[in-house]
Amino acid sequence: DAHAGTDAAPDAVVIDPMFPPKKKKSALPRKEMVVLRALVGSDHDAEELVEAARRCARMRVVLKRSDDAPELAAPDWSVEGKTVRFDVWRAGS
């Protein structure tokens, strides 16, 4: 638990995970990024991470997602861009 051992809870928790690119690009990613993606793996625990962040944050949790990714845990609102979406939850709601 990242919050353990501290007295003050953060106002907001922002989660900015790696997600796969939408389309095949001509340039390959740098070797370091390929290795990091292999180590990190898929986001199978994303919902648990959001719930832990909601317990920790005082005001809100923001999760950056690909614009075509499925919603997790019904966000309170979302802000959509051209390629990404920011799902937002009120803390503890």
Coordinates of C-alpha atoms in Angstrom, one line a residue:
D1 CA 0.0 0.0 0.0
A2 CA 1.7 3.2 -1.2
H3 CA -0.2 5.3 1.4
A4 CA 0.9 3.2 4.4
G5 CA 3.2 5.1 6.8
T6 CA 2.1 8.6 5.8
D7 CA -0.2 11.0 7.7
A8 CA -1.7 12.9 4.8
A9 CA -3.8 11.5 2.1
P10 CA -3.3 12.9 -1.4
D11 CA -6.1 15.0 -2.8
A12 CA -6.0 13.1 -6.1
V13 CA -4.4 10.0 -7.5
V14 CA -3.6 10.0 -11.2
I15 CA -3.0 6.6 -12.8
D16 CA -1.2 6.7 -16.2
P17 CA -0.7 3.1 -17.3
M18 CA 1.0 1.9 -20.5
F19 CA -1.4 0.6 -23.1
P20 CA -0.7 -0.8 -26.5
P21 CA -0.7 1.5 -29.6
K22 CA -3.8 1.5 -31.7
K23 CA -2.2 1.0 -35.1
K24 CA 0.9 -0.5 -36.4
K25 CA 3.6 2.2 -36.7
S26 CA 6.5 2.0 -39.1
A27 CA 9.0 2.8 -36.4
L28 CA 9.6 0.2 -33.7
P29 CA 9.6 1.3 -30.0
R30 CA 12.9 1.6 -28.3
K31 CA 14.3 -1.5 -26.8
E32 CA 13.8 -0.2 -23.3
M33 CA 10.1 0.3 -23.9
V34 CA 9.7 -3.2 -25.3
V35 CA 11.4 -4.7 -22.2
L36 CA 9.3 -2.5 -19.9
R37 CA 6.1 -3.6 -21.6
A38 CA 7.1 -7.3 -21.2
L39 CA 7.8 -6.8 -17.5
V40 CA 4.7 -4.8 -16.8
G41 CA 2.3 -7.1 -18.7
S42 CA -1.4 -6.5 -19.2
D43 CA -3.6 -4.4 -16.9
H44 CA -5.6 -7.3 -15.6
D45 CA -5.6 -5.8 -12.1
A46 CA -6.7 -2.3 -13.2
E47 CA -10.0 -2.4 -11.4
E48 CA -8.3 -3.4 -8.1
L49 CA -5.8 -0.5 -8.6
V50 CA -8.6 2.0 -9.1
E51 CA -10.4 0.8 -6.0
A52 CA -7.2 1.0 -3.9
A53 CA -6.6 4.5 -5.2
R54 CA -10.2 5.5 -4.3
R55 CA -9.6 4.4 -0.7
C56 CA -6.4 6.4 -0.6
A57 CA -7.4 9.7 -2.3
R58 CA -9.2 12.4 -0.5
M59 CA -11.1 13.9 -3.5
R60 CA -10.7 12.0 -6.8
V61 CA -9.0 9.4 -8.9
V62 CA -8.1 9.9 -12.5
L63 CA -7.3 7.0 -14.8
K64 CA -5.9 7.5 -18.3
R65 CA -7.2 5.0 -20.8
S66 CA -7.1 4.4 -24.5
D67 CA -10.3 6.0 -26.0
D68 CA -11.6 2.6 -27.1
A69 CA -10.8 0.8 -23.8
P70 CA -13.8 -0.5 -21.8
E71 CA -14.9 1.5 -18.8
L72 CA -13.9 0.2 -15.4
A73 CA -16.2 0.5 -12.3
A74 CA -18.5 3.1 -13.9
P75 CA -16.6 6.4 -13.6
D76 CA -18.4 9.5 -12.3
W77 CA -17.4 11.3 -15.4
S78 CA -14.9 11.1 -18.3
V79 CA -13.0 13.6 -20.4
E80 CA -12.3 12.4 -23.9
G81 CA -9.5 13.4 -26.2
K82 CA -8.6 12.2 -29.7
T83 CA -6.7 9.1 -28.6
V84 CA -7.1 8.9 -24.9
R85 CA -9.9 9.2 -22.3
F86 CA -9.6 10.2 -18.6
D87 CA -12.0 8.4 -16.4
V88 CA -12.6 10.2 -13.1
W89 CA -14.1 8.9 -9.8
R90 CA -14.9 10.7 -6.6
A91 CA -12.9 9.2 -3.8
G92 CA -14.8 6.6 -1.9
S93 CA -17.9 6.9 -4.1

